Amino acid sequence: MRNKGVQVTAANEMHNTTRPDGLTVNVYADAGSLGPLRRGSKSVKYNPLQWGIVGSIDRGPSILLIRKAAMDRLNDRSKPPVTIGSVSTDRAQDAMTLFGAEALGWNIKFVLGYPSSNQIYLAFERGEIDMFGSGTDDIIARFLKGGAAVPLAAEVARPDYPDVPTYEQVLGNKKPTGTMWKAYRTWGGGNAVDKYFATPPKTPADILRILRVSFVQTGKDPEFRKTANDTLGGGFVTISGEETFECIEGSLNIPADVHDLVRKLRAKYGLPQVSKMK
């Protein structure tokens, strides 16, 4: 499920009405399902910590890409702002951009309303936006190959892109500290997951165990990996259900001062405080 509003609706339904018989396994994105929880959305009627977490897939850390022709505007606020397209405003690239504006004075403006990442890519090709982020190797390679985009920063180091500086390297001695840095880590779900698989609350332990083992074994299967590479890119990894649960739990335990700062920053940059149901 790629659309944020649809994910909240589906999560509400799975949590409250779906039978925990192991026959229903939903797939969610961090930004679309955990993001609304981190922001305290009133639309949320679910708790992922009560779900049966089967496992997750990580497609790789995000790289922030910027239009080459827009680079001269990024650090010059006398010029039109560099526009970044956003689906949920909760992703790592959103966090890097906003905190780059706070720490480095980046001249940016968020463009909202895109229903999916594919629409973001089309918007960049049409010239509607100047910047976006992705962790998918095929997408990154596609836009770098044409020369219109250049890499600005990677969420963390990526061995497949050794020449791209990490976000912390870009920040340098202006890297935020204390509550501000915790807010950055919280914003993009720094301790959370990419795409995770879950069953309804009260799924029997023996069924969940079978699903978790099957998930791990499938992730090692050569035929599956060959097929999945076409969609996920060659850098994806599978993460066990136990580890995924710990990541989700960590991403949802947010101190009050961090939560308050995030809300203030969202208001400052004109970003929605809560998810909107469709």
PDB file of C-alpha atoms in Angstrom:
ATOM      1  CA  MET A   1       0.000   0.000   0.000  1.00  0.00           C
ATOM      2  CA  ARG A   2       1.713   3.153  -1.202  1.00  0.00           C
ATOM      3  CA  ASN A   3      -0.843   5.846  -0.436  1.00  0.00           C
ATOM      4  CA  LYS A   4      -0.633   7.261   3.069  1.00  0.00           C
ATOM      5  CA  GLY A   5      -4.384   7.681   3.596  1.00  0.00           C
ATOM      6  CA  VAL A   6      -5.068   4.189   2.294  1.00  0.00           C
ATOM      7  CA  GLN A   7      -2.483   2.752   4.689  1.00  0.00           C
ATOM      8  CA  VAL A   8      -4.166   4.343   7.709  1.00  0.00           C
ATOM      9  CA  THR A   9      -7.559   3.069   6.566  1.00  0.00           C
ATOM     10  CA  ALA A  10      -6.218  -0.446   5.972  1.00  0.00           C
ATOM     11  CA  ALA A  11      -4.364  -0.473   9.290  1.00  0.00           C
ATOM     12  CA  ASN A  12      -7.514   0.583  11.149  1.00  0.00           C
ATOM     13  CA  GLU A  13      -9.465  -2.191   9.448  1.00  0.00           C
ATOM     14  CA  MET A  14      -6.848  -4.864  10.063  1.00  0.00           C
ATOM     15  CA  HIS A  15      -6.460  -3.908  13.709  1.00  0.00           C
ATOM     16  CA  ASN A  16     -10.164  -3.797  14.523  1.00  0.00           C
ATOM     17  CA  THR A  17     -12.018  -6.176  12.189  1.00  0.00           C
ATOM     18  CA  THR A  18      -9.676  -8.687  10.517  1.00  0.00           C
ATOM     19  CA  ARG A  19      -9.605 -12.215  11.929  1.00  0.00           C
ATOM     20  CA  PRO A  20      -6.194 -13.217  13.359  1.00  0.00           C
ATOM     21  CA  ASP A  21      -6.041 -16.525  11.514  1.00  0.00           C
ATOM     22  CA  GLY A  22      -2.748 -15.973   9.708  1.00  0.00           C
ATOM     23  CA  LEU A  23      -4.437 -15.702   6.315  1.00  0.00           C
ATOM     24  CA  THR A  24      -4.148 -11.911   6.154  1.00  0.00           C
ATOM     25  CA  VAL A  25      -0.705 -10.307   6.015  1.00  0.00           C
ATOM     26  CA  ASN A  26      -0.619  -6.612   5.186  1.00  0.00           C
ATOM     27  CA  VAL A  27       2.397  -4.635   4.008  1.00  0.00           C
ATOM     28  CA  TYR A  28       2.952  -1.126   5.328  1.00  0.00           C
ATOM     29  CA  ALA A  29       5.501   1.643   4.942  1.00  0.00           C
ATOM     30  CA  ASP A  30       7.027   3.418   7.906  1.00  0.00           C
ATOM     31  CA  ALA A  31       5.951   6.854   6.705  1.00  0.00           C
ATOM     32  CA  GLY A  32       2.399   5.821   5.871  1.00  0.00           C
ATOM     33  CA  SER A  33       1.591   3.869   9.033  1.00  0.00           C
ATOM     34  CA  LEU A  34       4.074   4.808  11.768  1.00  0.00           C
ATOM     35  CA  GLY A  35       4.381   8.453  10.728  1.00  0.00           C
ATOM     36  CA  PRO A  36       0.754   9.254  11.636  1.00  0.00           C
ATOM     37  CA  LEU A  37       1.322   7.618  15.036  1.00  0.00           C
ATOM     38  CA  ARG A  38       4.451   9.667  15.673  1.00  0.00           C
ATOM     39  CA  ARG A  39       2.486  12.825  14.894  1.00  0.00           C
ATOM     40  CA  GLY A  40      -0.462  11.845  17.089  1.00  0.00           C
ATOM     41  CA  SER A  41      -2.988  11.657  14.239  1.00  0.00           C
ATOM     42  CA  LYS A  42      -6.600  11.381  15.412  1.00  0.00           C
ATOM     43  CA  SER A  43      -7.281   9.193  12.366  1.00  0.00           C
ATOM     44  CA  VAL A  44      -5.242   6.352  13.849  1.00  0.00           C
ATOM     45  CA  LYS A  45      -7.242   3.575  15.495  1.00  0.00           C
ATOM     46  CA  TYR A  46      -4.477   0.978  15.637  1.00  0.00           C
ATOM     47  CA  ASN A  47      -1.335   0.023  17.530  1.00  0.00           C
ATOM     48  CA  PRO A  48       1.412  -1.791  15.568  1.00  0.00           C
ATOM     49  CA  LEU A  49       2.946  -2.976  18.835  1.00  0.00           C
ATOM     50  CA  GLN A  50      -0.083  -5.260  19.191  1.00  0.00           C
ATOM     51  CA  TRP A  51       0.320  -6.724  15.707  1.00  0.00           C
ATOM     52  CA  GLY A  52       2.164  -9.846  14.691  1.00  0.00           C
ATOM     53  CA  ILE A  53       5.253  -8.427  12.974  1.00  0.00           C
ATOM     54  CA  VAL A  54       6.415 -10.931  10.351  1.00  0.00           C
ATOM     55  CA  GLY A  55       9.464  -9.087   9.040  1.00  0.00           C
ATOM     56  CA  SER A  56      10.524  -6.179   6.858  1.00  0.00           C
ATOM     57  CA  ILE A  57      12.390  -5.257   3.701  1.00  0.00           C
ATOM     58  CA  ASP A  58      14.866  -2.398   3.583  1.00  0.00           C
ATOM     59  CA  ARG A  59      15.585  -1.125   0.071  1.00  0.00           C
ATOM     60  CA  GLY A  60      18.587   0.874   1.201  1.00  0.00           C
ATOM     61  CA  PRO A  61      19.188   4.270   2.835  1.00  0.00           C
ATOM     62  CA  SER A  62      17.728   7.271   1.030  1.00  0.00           C
ATOM     63  CA  ILE A  63      19.814   9.547  -1.151  1.00  0.00           C
ATOM     64  CA  LEU A  64      18.671  13.119  -1.630  1.00  0.00           C
ATOM     65  CA  LEU A  65      18.847  14.128  -5.304  1.00  0.00           C
ATOM     66  CA  ILE A  66      18.720  17.703  -6.575  1.00  0.00           C
ATOM     67  CA  ARG A  67      18.356  19.129 -10.050  1.00  0.00           C
ATOM     68  CA  LYS A  68      21.791  20.197 -11.221  1.00  0.00           C
ATOM     69  CA  ALA A  69      20.442  23.523 -12.465  1.00  0.00           C
ATOM     70  CA  ALA A  70      18.951  24.255  -9.020  1.00  0.00           C
ATOM     71  CA  MET A  71      22.153  23.867  -7.018  1.00  0.00           C
ATOM     72  CA  ASP A  72      22.957  27.579  -7.117  1.00  0.00           C
ATOM     73  CA  ARG A  73      19.616  28.383  -5.456  1.00  0.00           C
ATOM     74  CA  LEU A  74      19.984  25.976  -2.544  1.00  0.00           C
ATOM     75  CA  ASN A  75      22.146  28.302  -0.474  1.00  0.00           C
ATOM     76  CA  ASP A  76      20.869  31.634  -1.809  1.00  0.00           C
ATOM     77  CA  ARG A  77      17.602  32.808  -0.279  1.00  0.00           C
ATOM     78  CA  SER A  78      17.476  35.798  -2.594  1.00  0.00           C
ATOM     79  CA  LYS A  79      16.537  33.359  -5.361  1.00  0.00           C
ATOM     80  CA  PRO A  80      13.401  31.220  -5.815  1.00  0.00           C
ATOM     81  CA  PRO A  81      13.376  28.284  -3.379  1.00  0.00           C
ATOM     82  CA  VAL A  82      14.403  24.796  -4.379  1.00  0.00           C
ATOM     83  CA  THR A  83      11.208  22.733  -4.388  1.00  0.00           C
ATOM     84  CA  ILE A  84      11.090  19.226  -2.937  1.00  0.00           C
ATOM     85  CA  GLY A  85       8.229  16.875  -3.708  1.00  0.00           C
ATOM     86  CA  SER A  86       6.769  14.917  -0.818  1.00  0.00           C
ATOM     87  CA  VAL A  87       4.276  12.087  -0.447  1.00  0.00           C
ATOM     88  CA  SER A  88       3.887  11.870   3.317  1.00  0.00           C
ATOM     89  CA  THR A  89       6.328  14.490   4.725  1.00  0.00           C
ATOM     90  CA  ASP A  90       7.543  11.733   7.084  1.00  0.00           C
ATOM     91  CA  ARG A  91      10.310  10.154   5.039  1.00  0.00           C
ATOM     92  CA  ALA A  92      14.052  10.390   5.534  1.00  0.00           C
ATOM     93  CA  GLN A  93      14.425  12.758   2.577  1.00  0.00           C
ATOM     94  CA  ASP A  94      11.835  15.094   4.102  1.00  0.00           C
ATOM     95  CA  ALA A  95      13.765  15.140   7.365  1.00  0.00           C
ATOM     96  CA  MET A  96      17.108  15.755   5.645  1.00  0.00           C
ATOM     97  CA  THR A  97      15.660  18.642   3.666  1.00  0.00           C
ATOM     98  CA  LEU A  98      13.901  20.382   6.549  1.00  0.00           C
ATOM     99  CA  PHE A  99      16.769  20.057   9.005  1.00  0.00           C
ATOM    100  CA  GLY A 100      19.153  21.120   6.250  1.00  0.00           C
ATOM    101  CA  ALA A 101      17.123  24.316   6.035  1.00  0.00           C
ATOM    102  CA  GLU A 102      17.319  24.720   9.810  1.00  0.00           C
ATOM    103  CA  ALA A 103      21.025  23.956  10.213  1.00  0.00           C
ATOM    104  CA  LEU A 104      22.518  25.095   6.897  1.00  0.00           C
ATOM    105  CA  GLY A 105      20.016  27.693   5.759  1.00  0.00           C
ATOM    106  CA  TRP A 106      18.920  25.740   2.693  1.00  0.00           C
ATOM    107  CA  ASN A 107      16.490  27.675   0.540  1.00  0.00           C
ATOM    108  CA  ILE A 108      13.711  25.098   0.167  1.00  0.00           C
ATOM    109  CA  LYS A 109       9.973  24.758  -0.219  1.00  0.00           C
ATOM    110  CA  PHE A 110       7.880  21.610   0.141  1.00  0.00           C
ATOM    111  CA  VAL A 111       5.429  20.705  -2.615  1.00  0.00           C
ATOM    112  CA  LEU A 112       2.761  18.399  -1.208  1.00  0.00           C
ATOM    113  CA  GLY A 113      -0.065  16.300  -2.560  1.00  0.00           C
ATOM    114  CA  TYR A 114       1.746  13.614  -4.524  1.00  0.00           C
ATOM    115  CA  PRO A 115       0.000  10.259  -3.953  1.00  0.00           C
ATOM    116  CA  SER A 116       3.027   8.034  -4.553  1.00  0.00           C
ATOM    117  CA  SER A 117       6.749   7.995  -5.200  1.00  0.00           C
ATOM    118  CA  ASN A 118       6.144   7.348  -8.900  1.00  0.00           C
ATOM    119  CA  GLN A 119       4.295  10.650  -9.125  1.00  0.00           C
ATOM    120  CA  ILE A 120       7.287  12.348  -7.518  1.00  0.00           C
ATOM    121  CA  TYR A 121       9.586  10.949 -10.195  1.00  0.00           C
ATOM    122  CA  LEU A 122       7.252  12.146 -12.950  1.00  0.00           C
ATOM    123  CA  ALA A 123       7.077  15.578 -11.328  1.00  0.00           C
ATOM    124  CA  PHE A 124      10.865  15.823 -11.396  1.00  0.00           C
ATOM    125  CA  GLU A 125      10.959  14.830 -15.052  1.00  0.00           C
ATOM    126  CA  ARG A 126       8.314  17.459 -15.863  1.00  0.00           C
ATOM    127  CA  GLY A 127      10.227  20.152 -13.997  1.00  0.00           C
ATOM    128  CA  GLU A 128       7.571  20.622 -11.302  1.00  0.00           C
ATOM    129  CA  ILE A 129      10.056  19.998  -8.487  1.00  0.00           C
ATOM    130  CA  ASP A 130      13.806  20.332  -8.056  1.00  0.00           C
ATOM    131  CA  MET A 131      14.556  17.756  -5.414  1.00  0.00           C
ATOM    132  CA  PHE A 132      13.436  14.353  -4.156  1.00  0.00           C
ATOM    133  CA  GLY A 133      14.838  11.349  -2.351  1.00  0.00           C
ATOM    134  CA  SER A 134      14.862   7.599  -2.865  1.00  0.00           C
ATOM    135  CA  GLY A 135      16.517   4.518  -1.452  1.00  0.00           C
ATOM    136  CA  THR A 136      15.825   2.373  -4.506  1.00  0.00           C
ATOM    137  CA  ASP A 137      18.991   1.738  -6.486  1.00  0.00           C
ATOM    138  CA  ASP A 138      17.272   1.574  -9.885  1.00  0.00           C
ATOM    139  CA  ILE A 139      15.579   4.940  -9.321  1.00  0.00           C
ATOM    140  CA  ILE A 140      18.754   6.627  -8.114  1.00  0.00           C
ATOM    141  CA  ALA A 141      20.770   5.265 -11.037  1.00  0.00           C
ATOM    142  CA  ARG A 142      18.066   6.260 -13.517  1.00  0.00           C
ATOM    143  CA  PHE A 143      18.126   9.935 -12.596  1.00  0.00           C
ATOM    144  CA  LEU A 144      21.860  10.213 -12.097  1.00  0.00           C
ATOM    145  CA  LYS A 145      22.525   8.590 -15.467  1.00  0.00           C
ATOM    146  CA  GLY A 146      20.712  11.318 -17.368  1.00  0.00           C
ATOM    147  CA  GLY A 147      22.781  14.023 -15.694  1.00  0.00           C
ATOM    148  CA  ALA A 148      19.822  16.214 -14.734  1.00  0.00           C
ATOM    149  CA  ALA A 149      20.154  15.248 -11.066  1.00  0.00           C
ATOM    150  CA  VAL A 150      23.146  15.138  -8.761  1.00  0.00           C
ATOM    151  CA  PRO A 151      23.384  13.506  -5.316  1.00  0.00           C
ATOM    152  CA  LEU A 152      23.263  15.926  -2.412  1.00  0.00           C
ATOM    153  CA  ALA A 153      23.489  13.615   0.603  1.00  0.00           C
ATOM    154  CA  ALA A 154      22.909  10.024   1.687  1.00  0.00           C
ATOM    155  CA  GLU A 155      20.945   9.234   4.826  1.00  0.00           C
ATOM    156  CA  VAL A 156      23.882   7.070   5.924  1.00  0.00           C
ATOM    157  CA  ALA A 157      26.875   5.704   4.028  1.00  0.00           C
ATOM    158  CA  ARG A 158      26.063   3.525   1.022  1.00  0.00           C
ATOM    159  CA  PRO A 159      28.852   1.266  -0.256  1.00  0.00           C
ATOM    160  CA  ASP A 160      27.270   1.300  -3.720  1.00  0.00           C
ATOM    161  CA  TYR A 161      27.603   5.111  -3.824  1.00  0.00           C
ATOM    162  CA  PRO A 162      30.934   5.731  -2.063  1.00  0.00           C
ATOM    163  CA  ASP A 163      31.340   9.262  -3.450  1.00  0.00           C
ATOM    164  CA  VAL A 164      28.041  10.531  -2.044  1.00  0.00           C
ATOM    165  CA  PRO A 165      28.595  12.288   1.305  1.00  0.00           C
ATOM    166  CA  THR A 166      26.482  11.241   4.253  1.00  0.00           C
ATOM    167  CA  TYR A 167      23.998  13.708   5.675  1.00  0.00           C
ATOM    168  CA  GLU A 168      26.119  14.134   8.798  1.00  0.00           C
ATOM    169  CA  GLN A 169      29.154  14.917   6.634  1.00  0.00           C
ATOM    170  CA  VAL A 170      27.152  17.562   4.786  1.00  0.00           C
ATOM    171  CA  LEU A 171      26.071  19.096   8.092  1.00  0.00           C
ATOM    172  CA  GLY A 172      29.641  19.136   9.373  1.00  0.00           C
ATOM    173  CA  ASN A 173      30.138  21.282  12.468  1.00  0.00           C
ATOM    174  CA  LYS A 174      26.605  22.641  12.064  1.00  0.00           C
ATOM    175  CA  LYS A 175      25.082  19.280  12.906  1.00  0.00           C
ATOM    176  CA  PRO A 176      22.271  19.844  15.427  1.00  0.00           C
ATOM    177  CA  THR A 177      22.587  18.442  18.921  1.00  0.00           C
ATOM    178  CA  GLY A 178      20.292  17.562  21.794  1.00  0.00           C
ATOM    179  CA  THR A 179      16.566  17.775  21.222  1.00  0.00           C
ATOM    180  CA  MET A 180      16.995  19.093  17.678  1.00  0.00           C
ATOM    181  CA  TRP A 181      18.985  16.027  16.596  1.00  0.00           C
ATOM    182  CA  LYS A 182      16.558  13.701  18.336  1.00  0.00           C
ATOM    183  CA  ALA A 183      13.773  15.430  16.427  1.00  0.00           C
ATOM    184  CA  TYR A 184      15.597  14.775  13.156  1.00  0.00           C
ATOM    185  CA  ARG A 185      16.036  11.097  13.993  1.00  0.00           C
ATOM    186  CA  THR A 186      12.388  10.835  14.987  1.00  0.00           C
ATOM    187  CA  TRP A 187      11.091  12.677  11.918  1.00  0.00           C
ATOM    188  CA  GLY A 188      12.373  10.224   9.380  1.00  0.00           C
ATOM    189  CA  GLY A 189      11.856   7.203  11.591  1.00  0.00           C
ATOM    190  CA  GLY A 190      15.587   6.768  12.001  1.00  0.00           C
ATOM    191  CA  ASN A 191      15.085   3.711  14.208  1.00  0.00           C
ATOM    192  CA  ALA A 192      12.204   2.274  12.242  1.00  0.00           C
ATOM    193  CA  VAL A 193      11.737   0.311   9.041  1.00  0.00           C
ATOM    194  CA  ASP A 194      11.125   0.637   5.334  1.00  0.00           C
ATOM    195  CA  LYS A 195       8.385  -1.825   4.298  1.00  0.00           C
ATOM    196  CA  TYR A 196       7.098  -4.221   6.940  1.00  0.00           C
ATOM    197  CA  PHE A 197       4.705  -7.175   6.956  1.00  0.00           C
ATOM    198  CA  ALA A 198       2.146  -7.583   9.747  1.00  0.00           C
ATOM    199  CA  THR A 199      -0.820  -9.659  10.894  1.00  0.00           C
ATOM    200  CA  PRO A 200      -3.763  -8.585  13.103  1.00  0.00           C
ATOM    201  CA  PRO A 201      -3.583  -8.464  16.917  1.00  0.00           C
ATOM    202  CA  LYS A 202      -3.859 -11.785  18.749  1.00  0.00           C
ATOM    203  CA  THR A 203      -2.441 -13.835  15.880  1.00  0.00           C
ATOM    204  CA  PRO A 204      -1.573 -17.196  17.511  1.00  0.00           C
ATOM    205  CA  ALA A 205       2.103 -17.529  18.395  1.00  0.00           C
ATOM    206  CA  ASP A 206       2.560 -20.756  16.421  1.00  0.00           C
ATOM    207  CA  ILE A 207       1.141 -19.188  13.257  1.00  0.00           C
ATOM    208  CA  LEU A 208       3.292 -16.080  13.657  1.00  0.00           C
ATOM    209  CA  ARG A 209       6.356 -18.267  14.171  1.00  0.00           C
ATOM    210  CA  ILE A 210       5.684 -20.103  10.898  1.00  0.00           C
ATOM    211  CA  LEU A 211       5.202 -16.830   9.022  1.00  0.00           C
ATOM    212  CA  ARG A 212       8.418 -15.395  10.434  1.00  0.00           C
ATOM    213  CA  VAL A 213      10.484 -18.449   9.517  1.00  0.00           C
ATOM    214  CA  SER A 214       8.958 -18.518   6.033  1.00  0.00           C
ATOM    215  CA  PHE A 215       9.728 -14.821   5.581  1.00  0.00           C
ATOM    216  CA  VAL A 216      13.390 -15.263   6.469  1.00  0.00           C
ATOM    217  CA  GLN A 217      13.767 -18.342   4.265  1.00  0.00           C
ATOM    218  CA  THR A 218      12.050 -16.654   1.330  1.00  0.00           C
ATOM    219  CA  GLY A 219      14.461 -13.749   1.640  1.00  0.00           C
ATOM    220  CA  LYS A 220      17.343 -16.174   1.106  1.00  0.00           C
ATOM    221  CA  ASP A 221      15.797 -17.937  -1.887  1.00  0.00           C
ATOM    222  CA  PRO A 222      17.819 -17.217  -5.083  1.00  0.00           C
ATOM    223  CA  GLU A 223      14.765 -17.242  -7.341  1.00  0.00           C
ATOM    224  CA  PHE A 224      12.918 -14.792  -5.102  1.00  0.00           C
ATOM    225  CA  ARG A 225      15.914 -12.480  -4.895  1.00  0.00           C
ATOM    226  CA  LYS A 226      16.348 -12.507  -8.651  1.00  0.00           C
ATOM    227  CA  THR A 227      12.701 -11.539  -9.167  1.00  0.00           C
ATOM    228  CA  ALA A 228      12.694  -9.024  -6.318  1.00  0.00           C
ATOM    229  CA  ASN A 229      15.766  -7.255  -7.684  1.00  0.00           C
ATOM    230  CA  ASP A 230      13.667  -6.001 -10.599  1.00  0.00           C
ATOM    231  CA  THR A 231      11.317  -4.201  -8.201  1.00  0.00           C
ATOM    232  CA  LEU A 232      13.373  -3.449  -5.104  1.00  0.00           C
ATOM    233  CA  GLY A 233      16.820  -2.979  -6.580  1.00  0.00           C
ATOM    234  CA  GLY A 234      19.893  -5.032  -5.851  1.00  0.00           C
ATOM    235  CA  GLY A 235      20.651  -3.481  -2.474  1.00  0.00           C
ATOM    236  CA  PHE A 236      17.599  -4.681  -0.550  1.00  0.00           C
ATOM    237  CA  VAL A 237      17.848  -6.739   2.630  1.00  0.00           C
ATOM    238  CA  THR A 238      15.261  -8.729   4.610  1.00  0.00           C
ATOM    239  CA  ILE A 239      14.971  -8.188   8.365  1.00  0.00           C
ATOM    240  CA  SER A 240      13.502 -10.678  10.828  1.00  0.00           C
ATOM    241  CA  GLY A 241      10.199 -10.126  12.585  1.00  0.00           C
ATOM    242  CA  GLU A 242      11.836  -9.901  16.002  1.00  0.00           C
ATOM    243  CA  GLU A 243      14.294  -7.221  14.901  1.00  0.00           C
ATOM    244  CA  THR A 244      11.614  -5.338  12.995  1.00  0.00           C
ATOM    245  CA  PHE A 245       9.393  -5.236  16.090  1.00  0.00           C
ATOM    246  CA  GLU A 246      12.240  -3.746  18.132  1.00  0.00           C
ATOM    247  CA  CYS A 247      12.790  -1.071  15.473  1.00  0.00           C
ATOM    248  CA  ILE A 248       9.107  -0.155  15.390  1.00  0.00           C
ATOM    249  CA  GLU A 249       8.932  -0.020  19.178  1.00  0.00           C
ATOM    250  CA  GLY A 250      11.944   2.286  19.312  1.00  0.00           C
ATOM    251  CA  SER A 251      10.543   4.646  16.688  1.00  0.00           C
ATOM    252  CA  LEU A 252       7.261   5.132  18.563  1.00  0.00           C
ATOM    253  CA  ASN A 253       8.714   5.964  21.985  1.00  0.00           C
ATOM    254  CA  ILE A 254       9.126   9.724  21.535  1.00  0.00           C
ATOM    255  CA  PRO A 255       9.938  12.106  24.426  1.00  0.00           C
ATOM    256  CA  ALA A 256       7.504  14.988  24.945  1.00  0.00           C
ATOM    257  CA  ASP A 257      10.077  17.715  24.185  1.00  0.00           C
ATOM    258  CA  VAL A 258      10.947  16.073  20.863  1.00  0.00           C
ATOM    259  CA  HIS A 259       7.287  15.698  19.929  1.00  0.00           C
ATOM    260  CA  ASP A 260       6.642  19.384  20.698  1.00  0.00           C
ATOM    261  CA  LEU A 261       9.608  20.509  18.598  1.00  0.00           C
ATOM    262  CA  VAL A 262       8.502  18.387  15.650  1.00  0.00           C
ATOM    263  CA  ARG A 263       5.052  19.966  15.776  1.00  0.00           C
ATOM    264  CA  LYS A 264       6.552  23.473  15.814  1.00  0.00           C
ATOM    265  CA  LEU A 265       8.811  22.709  12.857  1.00  0.00           C
ATOM    266  CA  ARG A 266       5.939  21.226  10.872  1.00  0.00           C
ATOM    267  CA  ALA A 267       3.975  24.431  11.430  1.00  0.00           C
ATOM    268  CA  LYS A 268       6.970  26.584  10.465  1.00  0.00           C
ATOM    269  CA  TYR A 269       7.370  24.855   7.091  1.00  0.00           C
ATOM    270  CA  GLY A 270       3.666  24.585   6.319  1.00  0.00           C
ATOM    271  CA  LEU A 271       3.443  20.821   6.739  1.00  0.00           C
ATOM    272  CA  PRO A 272       0.334  18.989   7.981  1.00  0.00           C
ATOM    273  CA  GLN A 273       0.337  17.955  11.614  1.00  0.00           C
ATOM    274  CA  VAL A 274      -1.801  14.871  11.145  1.00  0.00           C
ATOM    275  CA  SER A 275      -2.695  12.463   8.380  1.00  0.00           C
ATOM    276  CA  LYS A 276      -5.795  13.198   6.339  1.00  0.00           C
ATOM    277  CA  MET A 277      -8.211  10.374   5.751  1.00  0.00           C
ATOM    278  CA  LYS A 278      -9.723   9.949   2.310  1.00  0.00           C
TER     279      LYS A 278
END
